[in-house]
Short mmCIF file of C-alpha atoms and ligand atoms in Angstrom, two decimals:
data_model
loop_
_atom_site.label_atom_id
_atom_site.label_comp_id
_atom_site.label_asym_id
_atom_site.label_seq_id
_atom_site.Cartn_x
_atom_site.Cartn_y
_atom_site.Cartn_z
CA UNK A 589 -46.66 -0.23 -60.17
CA UNK A 590 -49.64 -0.44 -57.78
CA UNK A 591 -51.93 2.57 -57.80
CA UNK A 592 -54.93 3.47 -55.67
CA UNK A 593 -57.38 5.83 -57.39
CA UNK A 594 -59.80 7.57 -55.04
CA UNK A 595 -62.79 9.29 -56.58
CA UNK A 596 -66.49 9.96 -56.15
CA UNK A 597 -67.58 8.92 -59.66
CA UNK A 598 -66.59 6.40 -62.29
CA UNK A 599 -68.21 5.62 -65.64
CA UNK A 600 -70.09 3.49 -66.47
CA UNK A 601 -71.14 2.87 -62.84
CA UNK A 602 -71.95 6.33 -61.48
CA UNK A 603 -71.65 9.59 -63.35
CA UNK A 604 -72.66 13.22 -63.09
CA UNK A 605 -69.94 14.68 -65.31
CA UNK A 606 -66.53 14.44 -66.90
CA UNK A 607 -64.78 13.19 -63.75
CA UNK A 608 -66.58 9.86 -64.16
CA UNK A 609 -65.42 9.46 -67.76
CA UNK A 610 -61.83 10.10 -66.74
CA UNK A 611 -61.87 7.66 -63.81
CA UNK A 612 -63.55 5.08 -66.03
CA UNK A 613 -60.92 5.38 -68.75
CA UNK A 614 -57.44 6.18 -67.35
CA UNK A 615 -57.05 3.02 -65.22
CA UNK A 616 -57.70 0.87 -68.28
CA UNK A 617 -55.03 2.73 -70.28
CA UNK A 618 -52.60 2.48 -67.36
CA UNK A 619 -53.30 -1.24 -67.07
CA UNK A 620 -52.34 -1.47 -70.74
CA UNK A 621 -48.87 -0.21 -69.83
CA UNK A 622 -48.44 -2.54 -66.89
CA UNK A 623 -49.95 -0.72 -63.90
CA UNK A 624 -52.17 -2.45 -61.32
CA UNK A 625 -54.87 0.13 -60.56
CA UNK A 626 -57.68 -0.19 -57.99
CA UNK A 627 -60.39 2.42 -57.98
CA UNK A 628 -61.99 3.25 -54.64
CA UNK A 629 -65.54 4.59 -54.85
CA UNK A 630 -68.46 5.10 -52.46
CA UNK A 631 -71.00 2.26 -52.79
CA UNK A 632 -73.99 4.43 -53.72
CA UNK A 633 -77.33 2.62 -54.01
CA UNK A 634 -76.79 2.21 -57.78
CA UNK A 635 -73.81 -0.03 -56.96
CA UNK A 636 -75.76 -2.43 -54.73
CA UNK A 637 -75.64 -5.27 -57.32
CA UNK A 638 -71.82 -5.05 -57.34
CA UNK A 639 -71.63 -4.96 -53.55
CA UNK A 640 -73.70 -8.14 -53.47
CA UNK A 641 -71.25 -10.12 -55.62
CA UNK A 642 -68.09 -8.55 -54.18
CA UNK A 643 -65.74 -9.85 -51.52
CA UNK A 644 -65.56 -8.16 -48.13
CA UNK A 645 -61.96 -7.13 -47.34
CA UNK A 646 -62.38 -5.10 -44.20
CA UNK A 647 -65.15 -4.14 -41.81
CA UNK A 648 -65.75 -1.13 -39.57
CA UNK A 649 -68.06 -1.25 -36.57
CA UNK A 650 -68.39 2.51 -36.61
CA UNK A 651 -67.20 4.55 -39.55
CA UNK A 652 -68.35 8.11 -38.98
CA UNK A 653 -71.66 7.00 -37.52
CA UNK A 654 -72.44 3.53 -38.80
CA UNK A 655 -71.23 0.13 -39.90
CA UNK A 656 -69.14 -0.12 -43.07
CA UNK A 657 -67.29 -2.60 -45.22
CA UNK A 658 -64.71 -2.36 -47.95
CA UNK A 659 -65.70 -4.59 -50.85
CA UNK A 660 -63.53 -5.70 -53.73
CA UNK A 661 -65.13 -6.54 -57.05
CA UNK A 662 -64.14 -6.69 -60.70
CA UNK A 663 -66.47 -5.20 -63.27
CA UNK A 664 -66.21 -3.76 -66.79
CA UNK A 665 -62.53 -4.64 -66.80
CA UNK A 666 -61.83 -2.59 -63.66
CA UNK A 667 -60.73 -3.52 -60.14
CA UNK A 668 -63.03 -1.67 -57.78
CA UNK A 669 -62.87 -1.10 -54.04
CA UNK A 670 -66.33 -0.08 -52.91
CA UNK A 671 -66.89 1.61 -49.59
CA UNK A 672 -70.18 0.09 -48.47
CA UNK A 673 -71.46 2.40 -45.73
CA UNK A 674 -75.26 2.45 -46.02
CA UNK A 675 -75.67 5.28 -43.49
CA UNK A 676 -73.61 7.51 -45.81
CA UNK A 677 -74.29 6.34 -49.35
CA UNK A 678 -77.45 4.25 -49.58
CA UNK A 679 -80.02 6.95 -50.26
CA UNK A 680 -82.12 8.32 -53.11
CA UNK A 681 -81.28 11.47 -55.06
CA UNK A 682 -78.09 12.36 -56.83
CA UNK A 683 -74.55 11.65 -55.67
CA UNK A 684 -74.05 14.96 -53.92
CA UNK A 685 -77.48 16.52 -53.61
CA UNK A 686 -80.90 15.57 -52.33
CA UNK A 687 -84.18 15.58 -54.24
CA UNK A 688 -84.55 19.34 -53.62
CA UNK A 689 -81.17 20.05 -55.17
CA UNK A 690 -79.50 20.84 -51.82
CA UNK A 691 -76.12 19.39 -50.87
CA UNK A 692 -76.52 16.46 -48.48
CA UNK A 693 -75.82 17.99 -45.09
CA UNK A 694 -73.39 15.20 -44.18
CA UNK A 695 -71.25 15.45 -47.35
CA UNK A 696 -68.21 16.12 -45.15
CA UNK A 697 -68.72 12.77 -43.42
CA UNK A 698 -69.52 10.91 -46.64
CA UNK A 699 -66.36 11.95 -48.44
CA UNK A 700 -64.30 12.26 -45.29
CA UNK A 701 -65.01 8.56 -44.75
CA UNK A 702 -63.93 7.78 -48.31
CA UNK A 703 -60.60 9.56 -47.75
CA UNK A 704 -60.16 8.05 -44.29
CA UNK A 705 -60.51 4.47 -45.56
CA UNK A 706 -58.35 5.22 -48.61
CA UNK A 707 -55.59 6.44 -46.30
CA UNK A 708 -55.83 3.21 -44.29
CA UNK A 709 -55.54 1.14 -47.47
CA UNK A 710 -52.58 3.28 -48.55
CA UNK A 711 -50.84 2.42 -45.27
CA UNK A 712 -51.32 -1.31 -45.56
CA UNK A 713 -54.76 -2.07 -44.14
CA UNK A 714 -55.35 -4.81 -46.71
CA UNK A 715 -53.50 -8.08 -46.35
CA UNK A 716 -52.41 -8.69 -49.89
CA UNK A 717 -52.36 -5.32 -51.61
CA UNK A 718 -50.76 -2.01 -50.75
CA UNK A 719 -50.42 0.79 -53.29
CA UNK A 720 -47.11 2.41 -54.25
CA UNK A 721 -48.97 5.66 -54.83
CA UNK A 722 -52.39 7.19 -54.22
CA UNK A 723 -54.07 9.35 -56.84
CA UNK A 724 -56.80 11.49 -55.26
CA UNK A 725 -59.36 13.19 -57.50
CA UNK A 726 -61.14 16.44 -56.65
CA UNK A 727 -62.26 17.65 -53.24
CA UNK A 728 -64.07 14.43 -52.38
CA UNK A 729 -60.69 12.72 -52.06
CA UNK A 730 -58.82 15.77 -50.79
CA UNK A 731 -58.45 14.59 -47.19
CA UNK A 732 -56.38 11.51 -48.13
CA UNK A 733 -53.01 13.26 -47.62
CA UNK A 734 -54.36 14.90 -44.44
CA UNK A 735 -55.13 11.53 -42.85
CA UNK A 736 -51.79 10.16 -44.04
CA UNK A 737 -49.90 13.08 -42.53
CA UNK A 738 -51.84 12.93 -39.28
CA UNK A 739 -51.01 9.26 -38.79
CA UNK A 740 -47.30 10.06 -38.58
CA UNK A 741 -46.53 6.69 -40.19
CA UNK A 742 -44.75 5.95 -43.48
CA UNK A 743 -47.07 6.53 -46.42
CA UNK A 744 -46.93 6.32 -50.20
CA UNK A 745 -46.81 9.54 -52.24
CA UNK A 746 -50.06 11.26 -53.21
CA UNK A 747 -50.97 12.96 -56.48
CA UNK A 748 -53.94 15.31 -56.31
CA UNK A 749 -55.86 16.17 -59.45
CA UNK A 750 -58.10 19.20 -59.87
CA UNK A 751 -60.91 18.37 -62.28
CA UNK A 752 -62.77 21.58 -61.46
CA UNK A 753 -61.54 24.10 -58.90
CA UNK A 754 -65.03 25.58 -58.52
CA UNK A 755 -65.88 22.71 -56.19
CA UNK A 756 -63.77 23.02 -53.04
CA UNK A 757 -65.52 21.02 -50.32
CA UNK A 758 -65.70 23.80 -47.72
CA UNK A 759 -67.26 23.01 -44.32
CA UNK A 760 -67.41 24.69 -40.89
CA UNK A 761 -64.38 24.36 -38.62
CA UNK A 762 -66.62 22.47 -36.19
CA UNK A 763 -66.50 19.44 -38.53
CA UNK A 764 -62.81 18.87 -37.64
CA UNK A 765 -63.58 16.66 -34.68
CA UNK A 766 -66.35 14.74 -36.50
CA UNK A 767 -63.79 14.04 -39.21
CA UNK A 768 -61.26 12.86 -36.63
CA UNK A 769 -58.80 15.48 -37.81
CA UNK A 770 -56.31 16.97 -35.42
CA UNK A 771 -56.25 20.71 -34.77
CA UNK A 772 -52.57 20.67 -35.73
CA UNK A 773 -53.61 20.44 -39.40
CA UNK A 774 -55.94 23.42 -39.11
CA UNK A 775 -53.43 26.02 -40.28
CA UNK A 776 -53.16 28.29 -43.33
CA UNK A 777 -50.58 25.94 -44.87
CA UNK A 778 -52.78 22.92 -44.09
CA UNK A 779 -56.50 22.49 -44.37
CA UNK A 780 -57.70 25.80 -42.97
CA UNK A 781 -59.37 28.08 -45.51
CA UNK A 782 -60.71 31.43 -44.30
CA UNK A 783 -61.60 29.94 -40.93
CA UNK A 784 -63.21 26.84 -42.43
CA UNK A 785 -62.10 23.38 -43.51
CA UNK A 786 -61.52 22.90 -47.25
CA UNK A 787 -61.07 19.36 -48.50
CA UNK A 788 -59.63 20.61 -51.77
CA UNK A 789 -57.15 22.86 -50.04
CA UNK A 790 -56.04 19.94 -47.89
CA UNK A 791 -55.31 17.98 -51.05
CA UNK A 792 -53.50 20.86 -52.71
CA UNK A 793 -51.43 21.77 -49.67
CA UNK A 794 -50.47 18.28 -48.51
CA UNK A 795 -50.08 16.16 -51.66
CA UNK A 796 -46.73 15.53 -53.31
CA UNK A 797 -47.74 16.64 -56.79
CA UNK A 798 -50.76 18.43 -58.21
CA UNK A 799 -52.11 17.96 -61.67
CA UNK A 800 -55.01 19.39 -63.55
CA UNK A 801 -56.66 18.28 -66.73
CA UNK A 802 -55.16 20.56 -69.36
CA UNK A 803 -52.00 22.64 -69.73
CA UNK A 804 -53.94 25.87 -70.35
CA UNK A 805 -56.06 25.39 -67.21
CA UNK A 806 -52.91 24.78 -65.15
CA UNK A 807 -51.72 28.24 -66.21
CA UNK A 808 -55.11 29.87 -65.75
CA UNK A 809 -55.36 28.49 -62.21
CA UNK A 810 -52.52 30.79 -61.16
CA UNK A 811 -54.69 33.85 -61.80
CA UNK A 812 -57.37 35.30 -59.47
CA UNK A 813 -59.94 35.03 -62.28
CA UNK A 814 -59.66 31.24 -62.53
CA UNK A 815 -57.93 30.19 -59.29
CA UNK A 816 -61.06 30.90 -57.21
CA UNK A 817 -59.13 31.74 -54.09
CA UNK A 818 -56.59 28.92 -54.42
CA UNK A 819 -54.27 30.85 -56.78
CA UNK A 820 -51.88 31.91 -54.00
CA UNK A 821 -51.38 28.35 -52.80
CA UNK A 822 -51.03 27.08 -56.37
CA UNK A 823 -48.47 29.78 -57.17
CA UNK A 824 -46.48 28.73 -54.13
CA UNK A 825 -46.63 25.13 -55.41
CA UNK A 826 -46.16 26.01 -59.10
CA UNK A 827 -43.15 23.71 -59.40
CA UNK A 828 -45.31 20.76 -58.39
CA UNK A 829 -48.26 21.65 -60.63
CA UNK A 830 -48.71 20.37 -64.17
CA UNK A 831 -51.46 19.99 -66.75
CA UNK A 832 -52.08 16.60 -68.33
CA UNK A 833 -54.75 16.71 -70.98
CA UNK A 834 -57.79 14.45 -70.63
CA UNK A 835 -58.55 11.96 -73.34
CA UNK A 836 -61.64 9.88 -74.06
CA UNK A 837 -62.43 6.19 -74.22
CA UNK A 838 -62.30 5.70 -77.98
CA UNK A 839 -64.00 2.31 -77.73
CA UNK A 840 -67.04 3.67 -75.92
CA UNK A 841 -67.11 6.69 -78.21
CA UNK A 842 -66.73 5.32 -81.72
CA UNK A 843 -69.02 6.30 -84.61
CA UNK A 844 -67.98 3.13 -86.40
CA UNK A 845 -69.35 1.03 -83.58
CA UNK A 846 -71.93 2.84 -81.48
CA UNK A 847 -75.20 1.08 -80.63
CA UNK A 848 -76.88 4.45 -80.04
CA UNK A 849 -76.56 5.45 -83.73
CA UNK A 850 -78.97 4.22 -86.41
CA UNK A 851 -76.02 3.55 -88.75
CA UNK A 852 -72.26 3.63 -88.35
CA UNK A 853 -70.01 6.05 -90.20
CA UNK A 854 -66.33 6.93 -90.36
CA UNK A 855 -64.03 9.65 -91.63
CA UNK A 856 -63.80 7.72 -94.90
CA UNK A 857 -67.55 7.24 -95.24
CA UNK A 858 -69.51 10.13 -93.73
CA UNK A 859 -72.78 9.52 -95.55
CA UNK A 860 -74.56 7.71 -92.72
CA UNK A 861 -74.10 10.62 -90.33
CA UNK A 862 -77.18 12.05 -92.09
CA UNK A 863 -79.27 9.19 -90.66
CA UNK A 864 -78.31 10.19 -87.13
CA UNK A 865 -79.15 13.82 -87.97
CA UNK A 866 -82.64 12.77 -89.04
CA UNK A 867 -83.06 10.75 -85.84
CA UNK A 868 -82.00 13.73 -83.72
CA UNK A 869 -84.36 16.07 -85.57
CA UNK A 870 -87.22 13.64 -84.94
CA UNK A 871 -86.37 13.10 -81.28
CA UNK A 872 -86.09 16.84 -80.56
CA UNK A 873 -89.18 17.82 -82.58
CA UNK A 874 -87.17 19.73 -85.19
CA UNK A 875 -88.08 20.17 -88.86
CA UNK A 876 -86.13 18.17 -91.46
CA UNK A 877 -84.07 21.23 -92.44
CA UNK A 878 -80.73 20.89 -94.24
CA UNK A 879 -79.25 23.84 -92.33
CA UNK A 880 -76.55 23.37 -89.70
CA UNK A 881 -77.78 21.49 -86.64
CA UNK A 882 -76.03 22.67 -83.47
CA UNK A 883 -76.24 20.80 -80.20
CA UNK A 884 -75.51 21.32 -76.52
CA UNK A 885 -74.88 18.42 -74.13
CA UNK A 886 -74.19 19.92 -70.76
CA UNK A 887 -74.83 20.62 -67.16
CA UNK A 888 -76.98 23.75 -67.31
CA UNK A 889 -74.95 26.13 -65.14
CA UNK A 890 -73.42 29.58 -65.42
CA UNK A 891 -69.97 27.99 -65.89
CA UNK A 892 -71.10 26.62 -69.23
CA UNK A 893 -71.99 30.10 -70.61
CA UNK A 894 -75.40 28.99 -71.83
CA UNK A 895 -76.98 32.33 -70.94
CA UNK A 896 -74.85 33.74 -73.77
CA UNK A 897 -76.27 31.14 -76.13
CA UNK A 898 -79.86 32.08 -75.29
CA UNK A 899 -79.11 35.61 -76.49
CA UNK A 900 -77.66 34.24 -79.74
CA UNK A 901 -80.74 32.20 -80.66
CA UNK A 902 -82.30 34.81 -82.98
CA UNK A 903 -79.04 34.88 -84.99
CA UNK A 904 -78.64 31.11 -84.99
CA UNK A 905 -82.20 30.48 -86.15
CA UNK A 906 -82.14 33.49 -88.49
CA UNK A 907 -79.20 31.97 -90.35
CA UNK A 908 -81.18 28.78 -90.94
CA UNK A 909 -79.60 26.87 -88.06
CA UNK A 910 -81.24 24.52 -85.60
CA UNK A 911 -80.38 23.75 -81.98
CA UNK A 912 -80.91 20.59 -79.91
CA UNK A 913 -80.24 20.94 -76.18
CA UNK A 914 -79.77 18.00 -73.82
CA UNK A 915 -79.07 19.07 -70.29
CA UNK A 916 -80.02 19.27 -66.69
CA UNK A 917 -79.11 21.68 -63.92
CA UNK A 918 -80.22 25.13 -62.80
CA UNK A 919 -83.99 25.39 -62.86
CA UNK A 920 -83.85 28.84 -64.48
CA UNK A 921 -81.77 27.50 -67.40
CA UNK A 922 -84.08 24.52 -67.80
CA UNK A 923 -87.05 26.85 -68.11
CA UNK A 924 -85.25 29.20 -70.50
CA UNK A 925 -84.41 26.40 -72.92
CA UNK A 926 -87.88 24.88 -72.65
CA UNK A 927 -89.35 28.31 -73.43
CA UNK A 928 -86.95 28.70 -76.37
CA UNK A 929 -88.15 25.39 -77.80
CA UNK A 930 -91.71 26.79 -77.76
CA UNK A 931 -90.72 30.16 -79.15
CA UNK A 932 -88.65 28.68 -81.97
CA UNK A 933 -90.74 25.60 -82.49
CA UNK A 934 -89.22 23.32 -85.13
CA UNK A 935 -85.84 25.09 -84.92
CA UNK A 936 -84.95 24.66 -81.24
CA UNK A 937 -85.59 21.45 -79.30
CA UNK A 938 -84.90 20.87 -75.60
CA UNK A 939 -84.78 17.68 -73.60
CA UNK A 940 -84.20 18.16 -69.88
CA UNK A 941 -82.60 15.16 -68.27
CA UNK A 942 -79.49 13.04 -68.15
CA UNK A 943 -79.44 10.46 -70.95
CA UNK A 944 -76.18 8.78 -71.90
CA UNK A 945 -77.51 7.05 -75.05
CA UNK A 946 -79.13 10.25 -76.29
CA UNK A 947 -75.85 12.10 -75.79
CA UNK A 948 -74.23 9.58 -78.17
CA UNK A 949 -77.00 10.05 -80.73
CA UNK A 950 -76.62 13.82 -80.52
CA UNK A 951 -72.88 13.59 -81.09
CA UNK A 952 -73.63 11.36 -84.05
CA UNK A 953 -76.38 13.52 -85.54
CA UNK A 954 -75.46 17.16 -84.93
CA UNK A 955 -73.24 19.09 -87.33
CA UNK A 956 -71.65 21.16 -84.57
CA UNK A 957 -71.48 21.23 -80.78
CA UNK A 958 -71.55 24.55 -78.92
CA UNK A 959 -69.44 24.97 -75.77
CA UNK A 960 -69.37 28.63 -74.71
CA UNK A 961 -67.93 27.92 -71.23
CA UNK A 962 -66.66 30.78 -69.10
CA UNK A 963 -64.04 28.37 -67.81
CA UNK A 964 -63.46 24.75 -68.75
CA UNK A 965 -60.74 22.70 -67.04
CA UNK A 966 -60.64 20.30 -69.97
CA UNK A 967 -64.11 19.55 -71.31
CA UNK A 968 -64.96 16.23 -72.89
CA UNK A 969 -67.88 16.99 -75.16
CA UNK A 970 -65.62 18.78 -77.64
CA UNK A 971 -63.46 15.63 -77.76
CA UNK A 972 -66.51 13.47 -78.46
CA UNK A 973 -67.47 16.06 -81.08
CA UNK A 974 -64.08 15.73 -82.77
CA UNK A 975 -64.35 11.95 -82.76
CA UNK A 976 -67.85 12.09 -84.32
CA UNK A 977 -67.07 14.80 -86.89
CA UNK A 978 -69.39 17.16 -84.98
CA UNK A 979 -67.48 20.40 -85.26
CA UNK A 980 -66.78 21.97 -81.84
CA UNK A 981 -67.52 25.69 -81.55
CA UNK A 982 -65.80 26.57 -78.29
CA UNK A 983 -64.72 29.38 -76.01
CA UNK A 984 -60.93 29.73 -76.08
CA UNK A 985 -60.35 28.74 -72.47
CA UNK A 986 -58.75 25.85 -70.55
CA UNK A 987 -58.83 22.49 -72.28
CA UNK A 988 -61.08 23.81 -75.03
CA UNK A 989 -58.16 26.01 -76.14
CA UNK A 990 -55.82 23.01 -76.03
CA UNK A 991 -57.91 20.58 -78.07
CA UNK A 992 -59.61 22.49 -80.89
CA UNK A 993 -57.76 24.15 -83.78
CA UNK A 994 -59.63 27.26 -84.85
CA UNK A 995 -60.62 27.53 -88.51
CA UNK A 996 -58.92 30.88 -89.02
CA UNK A 997 -57.46 31.76 -92.40
CA UNK A 998 -54.00 30.41 -91.58
CA UNK A 999 -55.36 27.11 -90.28
CA UNK A 1000 -57.61 26.67 -93.30
CA UNK A 1001 -54.69 27.31 -95.66
CA UNK A 1002 -52.48 24.93 -93.67
CA UNK A 1003 -55.26 22.33 -93.68
CA UNK A 1004 -55.26 21.85 -89.92
CA UNK A 1005 -58.51 23.38 -88.61
CA UNK A 1006 -60.75 21.11 -86.55
CA UNK A 1007 -63.33 23.55 -85.14
CA UNK A 1008 -63.97 27.14 -84.16
CA UNK A 1009 -62.82 29.10 -81.14
CA UNK A 1010 -63.98 32.46 -79.87
CA UNK A 1011 -62.68 34.90 -77.30
CA UNK A 1012 -63.54 36.92 -75.29
CA UNK A 1013 -66.46 34.83 -74.03
CA UNK A 1014 -69.24 37.28 -74.84
CA UNK A 1015 -72.57 37.14 -76.65
CA UNK A 1016 -71.16 39.13 -79.56
CA UNK A 1017 -68.21 36.81 -80.09
CA UNK A 1018 -70.33 33.67 -79.70
CA UNK A 1019 -72.71 35.07 -82.30
CA UNK A 1020 -69.73 35.78 -84.59
CA UNK A 1021 -68.52 32.18 -84.13
CA UNK A 1022 -71.98 30.78 -84.91
CA UNK A 1023 -72.04 32.96 -88.03
CA UNK A 1024 -68.61 31.70 -89.08
CA UNK A 1025 -69.74 28.11 -88.54
CA UNK A 1026 -72.83 28.69 -90.70
CA UNK A 1027 -70.71 30.18 -93.49
CA UNK A 1028 -68.26 27.26 -93.41
CA UNK A 1029 -71.17 24.80 -93.34
CA UNK A 1030 -72.46 26.38 -96.55
CA UNK A 1031 -69.18 25.40 -98.24
CA UNK A 1032 -69.57 21.62 -98.05
CA UNK A 1033 -66.11 20.67 -99.30
CA UNK A 1034 -64.41 22.88 -96.66
CA UNK A 1035 -66.77 21.66 -93.91
CA UNK A 1036 -66.34 17.99 -94.80
CA UNK A 1037 -62.57 18.33 -94.92
CA UNK A 1038 -62.73 19.81 -91.44
CA UNK A 1039 -64.97 16.97 -90.26
CA UNK A 1040 -62.51 14.38 -91.53
CA UNK A 1041 -59.57 16.14 -89.91
CA UNK A 1042 -61.48 16.41 -86.65
CA UNK A 1043 -62.27 12.70 -86.71
CA UNK A 1044 -58.59 11.85 -87.19
CA UNK A 1045 -57.39 14.16 -84.42
CA UNK A 1046 -55.90 12.01 -81.62
CA UNK A 1047 -58.26 12.12 -78.64
CA UNK A 1048 -57.46 8.83 -76.90
CA UNK A 1049 -55.67 8.39 -73.59
CA UNK A 1050 -52.40 6.99 -74.94
CA UNK A 1051 -50.07 9.96 -74.49
CA UNK A 1052 -51.71 11.25 -71.30
CA UNK A 1053 -51.61 7.81 -69.68
CA UNK A 1054 -47.87 7.77 -70.40
CA UNK A 1055 -47.54 11.23 -68.85
CA UNK A 1056 -49.29 10.04 -65.65
CA UNK A 1057 -47.12 6.92 -65.62
CA UNK A 1058 -43.99 9.05 -65.85
CA UNK A 1059 -45.18 11.31 -63.04
CA UNK A 1060 -45.97 8.32 -60.79
CA UNK A 1061 -42.59 6.71 -61.56
CA UNK A 1062 -40.72 9.88 -60.63
CA UNK A 1063 -42.48 9.98 -57.24
CA UNK A 1064 -42.23 6.28 -56.48
CA UNK A 1065 -38.52 6.25 -57.25
CA UNK A 1066 -37.80 9.15 -54.92
P1 LIG B 1954 -68.34 18.67 -66.68
O1 LIG B 1954 -67.55 17.57 -66.08
O2 LIG B 1954 -67.93 20.04 -66.27
O3 LIG B 1954 -69.82 18.49 -66.54
P2 LIG B 1954 -67.29 17.69 -69.23
O4 LIG B 1954 -67.44 18.19 -70.62
O5 LIG B 1954 -65.90 17.47 -68.74
O6 LIG B 1954 -68.10 18.69 -68.28
O7 LIG B 1954 -68.05 16.30 -69.06
C1 LIG B 1954 -69.44 16.22 -69.15
C2 LIG B 1954 -69.79 14.76 -69.36
O8 LIG B 1954 -71.15 14.57 -69.00
C3 LIG B 1954 -69.69 14.32 -70.82
O9 LIG B 1954 -69.45 12.93 -70.86
C4 LIG B 1954 -71.09 14.63 -71.35
O10 LIG B 1954 -71.41 13.86 -72.49
C5 LIG B 1954 -71.93 14.23 -70.16
N1 LIG B 1954 -73.21 14.92 -70.05
C6 LIG B 1954 -73.43 16.18 -69.61
N2 LIG B 1954 -74.76 16.43 -69.57
C7 LIG B 1954 -75.37 15.31 -70.00
C8 LIG B 1954 -76.76 14.94 -70.18
N3 LIG B 1954 -77.73 15.77 -69.89
N4 LIG B 1954 -77.01 13.68 -70.62
C9 LIG B 1954 -76.01 12.83 -70.90
N5 LIG B 1954 -74.70 13.11 -70.75
C10 LIG B 1954 -74.39 14.34 -70.31
#
C-alpha cells in the first residue's frame, strides 16, 4: 500500500504542536505493517540541510510566484518529499507567523502550493512512485482534493484528518485565481465558506473520508459548540466521519530510556522519578518541597483553559502544591504566568519558550500534569503524562475524555483509575480536581498504584495504525 501524507509539520524536523508528533509517528507504525509512506512537507529554512543532501525529483519554473523543486530524502527512518520553494518557505519566524506574531500574508499561496504539488504527485507526476491514497492533514493540506477534482483526471482516494477544527484556513474569495482554482468549485458544497475560501472546508467537502483524532471529538464536532461553523457539513457527512485516537511514539517518550532525565525509572522502579523532580524544582526556581508538583506544557491560548488555572493558584499553593509552567503563546498569558512566578516565588515557576528537552524533563519530574482545555481534539501531553507516571488532571472533553480514567470511587475500587477528570470546565471544578489530586497524593500507596497503572496504560500507535490501515484498505479496494 503506497500512501502520500501531506502535512505542514513533522517531528523531529519541524514542530509547533501535536500535529508534528502524529506525522512523525504514524508513518513509522504503518511501515511496520507493510505500508510505503512518503511524507510531503514544506522545506522551511530549518530543513535546508536535508534539502542539500536530497535528490531533486521535479522542478517548477514558476510555482505560485517563484522557482521550486520537489526533493526526496530519507531521514530519521522516514521517506520525505520536501517542497523546496524558497520564495514561500525560506524565511525567519515561525512556520505560520512572522516575528510580530501575525500570519504570513501569503499563507494561502504557501499551503496552496503544498496541496497543488501533492495533487500532482497523487496523479502520477513522479516517474517511479504513485500513491494508492493521499492522507491530507489539517487545513494546510485541505486543497489536495480540490486540485484533484478540478483536474478531471483519475485520482486516488483522499482521507482528510482534522487535528484541530479551530484552524480553518479562511482567505478572501479573490485568492481563487492566485491559487489557480476554478470558480466552479466556489460553491457552498465545495470550497466556499460564507463568501470566502476555506481550505479546511475544501478538504471536508471533497475528500472521500474524514477522520479526527479521538472518538469523543468526532461526536463533539457535530455540535455548534465544537464544530465551529463546520458542524452542518460534518453532520451531512457523518457516515464518512470517524475518530481514531492518537497515540505517541513510545521510543521517543520512554522514562526507561530518556536522555533528558537525570536517571531512568519504570513502573517497577519509581524511585528515580524523585531525581527528575529535584531537577525540575531547580530549573524552575522552586523550593525543594515534598508537596505535589503540578506542571503545564502547552501553547498558552484560551483553548487550553489556562485562565482558569490562574484563578486556582491560591488553592493550589495553599494546599502545599507547586506549579511549573513551560509554554509560549498569547502575550497576555505569558505575562500572567511570569507575574504568578513572582507572586508565588518558590511555589510557581514559569519558563516562556519552546523547549523539547525541558518538556521531557517536566514529564519526568512532575507528579501531575494539568490540562484544563475548553476543547481538546486528542491532546498528547496527557499521554506523555501517563507514560511517565505523571498523573493527568484533565477537562473531560475530546481525547482527554477518551484517554484518562477518572479516579472516582468506582474506578478506585475497581483498580483502574489513571488520572482525574473534571467537568464542566470551570474554575470551581478545576479547583475541586486539584484538591482531589492533592488528597490522593497524600495517600502514597493509592497515588503510586495509580502511577503504575498509568504507566502501563497502552498509549502507543499499534491499534490506531491498524485502524488507519483498515480505513485505507477499504477505500483502495473500492
Ligand atoms: P496542541 O497540538 O493543541 O498544541 P497537543 O497536546 O496535541 O496540543 O500537542 C502539543 C505538543 O507540543 C506536545 O508534544 C507538547 O509536549 C508540545 N509542547 C507544547 N508546548 C511546548 C513547549 N513550550 N515546549 C516544548 N514542547 C511543547
